[in-house]
Amino acid sequence: MYGEEERIEITAPPGKLGVVIDTPMNGVPMVHAIKETSVLGSRIRIGDKLVSVDGEDTTQMSAIRVSKLISSKAMNPKRHMVFLRSAAPS
């Protein structure tokens, strides 16, 4: 049996985040890789789905579009990001 998805809300600082986003099989954008220097490294995991950035729905966006959206906000004092993490099967 599978559990619910956990919602993870993060306020990201300005600058590069050190996260690689991918859209496997044209699905929801998800974390593909996390660089060792990532400021989000302790809070997100590979496989987490990115569902919004500053209130903008990203679930239908390509990885390139999501990356450009995040980059376009890199100089903002903060960026609100929402991820969903699948619960482990119980």
Coordinates of N, CA, C and O in Angstrom, one line a residue:
M1 N 0.8 -1.2 0.0 CA 0.0 0.0 0.0 C 0.9 1.3 0.0 O 1.9 1.3 0.7
Y2 N 0.5 2.3 -0.7 CA 1.3 3.5 -0.9 C 0.6 4.6 0.0 O -0.6 4.7 0.1
G3 N 1.5 5.4 0.6 CA 1.1 6.5 1.4 C 0.8 7.7 0.6 O 1.0 7.7 -0.6
E4 N 0.5 8.8 1.2 CA 0.3 10.1 0.6 C 1.6 10.7 0.3 O 2.6 10.4 0.8
E5 N 1.6 11.7 -0.6 CA 2.8 12.5 -0.9 C 3.0 13.6 0.2 O 2.0 14.2 0.6
E6 N 4.2 13.7 0.6 CA 4.5 14.7 1.6 C 4.8 16.1 0.8 O 5.5 16.1 -0.2
R7 N 4.2 17.1 1.3 CA 4.4 18.5 0.7 C 5.6 19.1 1.4 O 5.6 19.2 2.7
I8 N 6.6 19.6 0.7 CA 7.8 20.2 1.2 C 7.8 21.7 0.7 O 8.0 21.9 -0.5
E9 N 7.7 22.6 1.5 CA 7.8 24.0 1.1 C 9.1 24.6 1.5 O 9.5 24.5 2.7
I10 N 9.8 25.2 0.6 CA 11.1 25.7 0.8 C 11.2 27.2 0.4 O 10.7 27.6 -0.7
T11 N 11.8 28.0 1.2 CA 12.1 29.4 0.8 C 13.6 29.4 0.4 O 14.5 29.2 1.2
A12 N 13.8 29.5 -0.9 CA 15.2 29.4 -1.4 C 15.8 30.8 -1.5 O 15.2 31.8 -1.8
P13 N 17.1 30.9 -1.2 CA 17.8 32.2 -1.2 C 18.2 32.6 -2.6 O 18.0 31.8 -3.6
P14 N 18.6 33.8 -2.8 CA 19.0 34.2 -4.2 C 20.2 33.4 -4.6 O 20.9 32.8 -3.8
G15 N 20.5 33.5 -5.9 CA 21.6 32.8 -6.5 C 21.3 31.4 -7.0 O 20.2 31.0 -7.1
K16 N 22.4 30.7 -7.4 CA 22.2 29.3 -7.9 C 21.8 28.4 -6.8 O 22.3 28.5 -5.7
L17 N 21.0 27.4 -7.2 CA 20.5 26.4 -6.2 C 21.3 25.1 -6.2 O 21.2 24.4 -5.3
G18 N 21.9 24.8 -7.3 CA 22.7 23.6 -7.4 C 21.8 22.3 -7.5 O 22.1 21.3 -7.0
V19 N 20.7 22.5 -8.2 CA 19.7 21.4 -8.4 C 19.5 21.2 -9.9 O 19.4 22.2 -10.6
V20 N 19.5 20.0 -10.4 CA 19.2 19.7 -11.8 C 17.8 19.1 -11.8 O 17.4 18.2 -11.1
I21 N 16.9 19.7 -12.7 CA 15.5 19.3 -12.8 C 15.4 18.6 -14.1 O 16.0 19.0 -15.2
D22 N 14.6 17.5 -14.1 CA 14.3 16.8 -15.4 C 12.8 16.5 -15.4 O 12.1 16.6 -14.4
T23 N 12.3 16.2 -16.6 CA 10.9 15.8 -16.8 C 10.8 14.4 -17.4 O 10.7 14.3 -18.6
P24 N 11.0 13.4 -16.6 CA 11.0 12.0 -17.2 C 9.7 11.7 -17.9 O 8.6 12.0 -17.3
M25 N 9.7 11.2 -19.1 CA 8.5 10.8 -19.9 C 7.5 11.9 -19.9 O 6.3 11.7 -19.8
N26 N 8.0 13.2 -20.0 CA 7.2 14.4 -20.1 C 6.2 14.5 -18.9 O 5.1 15.0 -19.1
G27 N 6.6 14.0 -17.8 CA 5.8 14.1 -16.6 C 6.1 15.4 -15.8 O 6.6 16.4 -16.3
V28 N 5.8 15.3 -14.5 CA 6.0 16.5 -13.6 C 7.5 16.7 -13.4 O 8.2 15.7 -13.3
P29 N 8.0 17.9 -13.5 CA 9.4 18.2 -13.2 C 9.8 17.6 -11.9 O 9.1 17.8 -10.9
M30 N 11.0 17.0 -11.9 CA 11.5 16.4 -10.6 C 13.0 16.6 -10.5 O 13.7 16.9 -11.5
V31 N 13.4 16.5 -9.3 CA 14.9 16.6 -9.0 C 15.6 15.4 -9.5 O 15.3 14.3 -9.2
H32 N 16.5 15.7 -10.4 CA 17.3 14.6 -11.1 C 18.6 14.5 -10.4 O 19.2 13.4 -10.3
A33 N 19.2 15.6 -10.0 CA 20.5 15.6 -9.3 C 20.6 16.8 -8.4 O 20.0 17.8 -8.6
I34 N 21.5 16.6 -7.4 CA 21.7 17.7 -6.4 C 23.2 17.8 -6.2 O 23.9 16.8 -5.9
K35 N 23.8 19.0 -6.5 CA 25.2 19.2 -6.4 C 25.6 19.2 -4.9 O 24.8 19.6 -4.1
E36 N 26.8 18.8 -4.6 CA 27.3 18.8 -3.3 C 27.2 20.2 -2.6 O 27.1 20.3 -1.4
T37 N 27.3 21.2 -3.4 CA 27.3 22.6 -2.9 C 26.0 23.2 -2.9 O 25.8 24.4 -2.5
S38 N 24.9 22.4 -3.2 CA 23.6 23.0 -3.2 C 23.1 23.5 -1.9 O 23.2 22.8 -0.8
V39 N 22.5 24.7 -1.9 CA 21.9 25.3 -0.7 C 20.7 24.5 -0.2 O 20.2 24.7 0.9
L40 N 20.1 23.7 -1.1 CA 18.9 23.0 -0.8 C 19.2 21.5 -0.5 O 18.3 20.7 -0.3
G41 N 20.5 21.1 -0.6 CA 20.9 19.7 -0.5 C 20.3 19.0 0.8 O 20.0 17.8 0.7
S42 N 20.2 19.7 1.9 CA 19.7 19.0 3.1 C 18.2 18.9 3.2 O 17.6 18.2 4.0
R43 N 17.5 19.6 2.2 CA 16.0 19.6 2.3 C 15.3 18.9 1.2 O 14.1 18.7 1.4
I44 N 15.9 18.7 0.1 CA 15.3 18.0 -1.0 C 16.0 16.7 -1.3 O 17.1 16.5 -0.9
R45 N 15.3 15.8 -2.0 CA 15.9 14.5 -2.4 C 15.7 14.3 -3.9 O 14.8 14.8 -4.5
I46 N 16.6 13.5 -4.5 CA 16.4 13.1 -5.9 C 15.0 12.4 -6.0 O 14.7 11.6 -5.1
G47 N 14.2 12.8 -7.0 CA 12.9 12.2 -7.1 C 11.8 13.1 -6.6 O 10.6 12.8 -6.9
D48 N 12.1 14.1 -5.8 CA 11.1 15.0 -5.4 C 10.5 15.8 -6.6 O 11.2 16.2 -7.5
K49 N 9.2 15.9 -6.6 CA 8.5 16.6 -7.7 C 8.4 18.1 -7.4 O 7.9 18.4 -6.3
L50 N 8.8 19.0 -8.3 CA 8.6 20.4 -8.2 C 7.3 20.8 -8.7 O 7.1 20.7 -9.9
V51 N 6.4 21.3 -7.9 CA 5.0 21.6 -8.3 C 4.7 23.1 -8.5 O 3.8 23.4 -9.2
S52 N 5.5 23.9 -7.8 CA 5.3 25.4 -8.0 C 6.6 26.2 -7.6 O 7.3 25.7 -6.7
V53 N 6.7 27.3 -8.2 CA 7.8 28.3 -7.9 C 7.1 29.6 -7.8 O 6.4 30.1 -8.7
D54 N 7.2 30.2 -6.6 CA 6.5 31.5 -6.3 C 5.0 31.5 -6.7 O 4.5 32.5 -7.3
G55 N 4.3 30.4 -6.4 CA 2.9 30.3 -6.7 C 2.6 29.9 -8.1 O 1.4 29.8 -8.5
E56 N 3.6 29.8 -9.0 CA 3.3 29.5 -10.4 C 3.4 27.9 -10.6 O 4.4 27.3 -10.2
D57 N 2.3 27.4 -11.1 CA 2.2 25.9 -11.3 C 3.3 25.5 -12.3 O 3.3 26.0 -13.4
T58 N 4.1 24.5 -11.9 CA 5.1 24.0 -12.8 C 4.8 22.6 -13.3 O 5.6 22.0 -14.0
T59 N 3.7 22.0 -12.9 CA 3.5 20.6 -13.2 C 3.4 20.3 -14.7 O 3.6 19.1 -15.1
Q60 N 3.0 21.2 -15.5 CA 2.9 21.0 -16.9 C 4.1 21.6 -17.7 O 4.1 21.5 -19.0
M61 N 5.1 22.1 -17.0 CA 6.3 22.7 -17.7 C 7.3 21.7 -18.0 O 7.5 20.7 -17.3
S62 N 8.1 22.0 -19.1 CA 9.3 21.1 -19.4 C 10.4 21.5 -18.5 O 10.4 22.5 -17.8
A63 N 11.4 20.6 -18.4 CA 12.5 20.9 -17.5 C 13.2 22.2 -17.9 O 13.6 22.9 -17.0
I64 N 13.4 22.4 -19.2 CA 14.0 23.7 -19.6 C 13.2 24.9 -19.1 O 13.8 25.8 -18.6
R65 N 11.9 24.8 -19.3 CA 11.1 26.0 -18.9 C 11.2 26.2 -17.4 O 11.2 27.3 -16.9
V66 N 11.1 25.1 -16.6 CA 11.2 25.3 -15.2 C 12.6 25.8 -14.8 O 12.7 26.8 -13.9
S67 N 13.7 25.4 -15.4 CA 15.0 25.9 -15.1 C 15.1 27.3 -15.4 O 15.7 28.1 -14.7
K68 N 14.5 27.8 -16.5 CA 14.5 29.2 -16.9 C 13.7 30.0 -15.9 O 14.1 31.1 -15.6
L69 N 12.6 29.5 -15.5 CA 11.8 30.2 -14.5 C 12.6 30.4 -13.2 O 12.6 31.5 -12.7
I70 N 13.2 29.3 -12.7 CA 14.0 29.5 -11.5 C 15.1 30.4 -11.7 O 15.4 31.3 -10.8
S71 N 15.8 30.4 -12.8 CA 17.0 31.3 -13.1 C 16.5 32.7 -13.2 O 17.2 33.6 -12.8
S72 N 15.3 32.9 -13.8 CA 14.8 34.3 -14.0 C 14.6 35.0 -12.6 O 14.5 36.2 -12.5
K73 N 14.4 34.2 -11.6 CA 14.1 34.7 -10.3 C 15.4 34.6 -9.3 O 15.3 34.9 -8.1
A74 N 16.5 34.3 -9.9 CA 17.7 34.1 -9.1 C 18.2 35.3 -8.3 O 18.8 35.2 -7.3
M75 N 17.8 36.5 -8.7 CA 18.2 37.7 -8.0 C 17.1 38.2 -7.0 O 17.4 39.1 -6.2
N76 N 16.0 37.5 -6.9 CA 15.0 37.8 -5.9 C 15.5 37.5 -4.5 O 16.3 36.5 -4.4
P77 N 15.1 38.2 -3.5 CA 15.6 38.0 -2.2 C 15.3 36.5 -1.7 O 16.0 36.0 -0.9
K78 N 14.1 36.0 -2.2 CA 13.8 34.6 -1.9 C 12.8 34.1 -3.0 O 12.2 34.9 -3.7
R79 N 12.8 32.8 -3.0 CA 11.9 32.1 -4.0 C 11.2 31.0 -3.2 O 11.8 30.2 -2.5
H80 N 9.9 31.0 -3.3 CA 9.1 30.0 -2.6 C 8.9 28.8 -3.6 O 8.3 29.0 -4.6
M81 N 9.3 27.6 -3.2 CA 9.2 26.5 -4.0 C 8.5 25.4 -3.2 O 8.7 25.2 -2.0
V82 N 7.6 24.6 -4.0 CA 6.9 23.6 -3.3 C 7.2 22.3 -4.1 O 7.1 22.2 -5.3
F83 N 7.6 21.3 -3.3 CA 8.0 20.0 -3.8 C 7.0 18.9 -3.2 O 6.5 19.1 -2.1
L84 N 6.8 17.8 -3.9 CA 6.0 16.7 -3.4 C 7.0 15.5 -3.3 O 7.7 15.2 -4.3
R85 N 7.0 14.8 -2.2 CA 7.8 13.6 -2.1 C 6.9 12.4 -1.8 O 6.1 12.4 -0.9
S86 N 7.1 11.4 -2.7 CA 6.3 10.2 -2.5 C 6.7 9.5 -1.2 O 7.8 9.3 -0.9
A87 N 5.6 9.1 -0.5 CA 5.9 8.3 0.7 C 6.3 6.9 0.4 O 5.9 6.4 -0.6
A88 N 7.2 6.4 1.2 CA 7.7 5.0 1.0 C 6.5 4.0 1.1 O 5.6 4.3 2.0
P89 N 6.5 3.0 0.4 CA 5.4 2.0 0.6 C 5.5 1.4 2.0 O 6.6 1.2 2.5
S90 N 4.3 1.2 2.6 CA 4.3 0.7 3.9 C 4.0 -0.8 4.0 O 3.5 -1.4 3.0

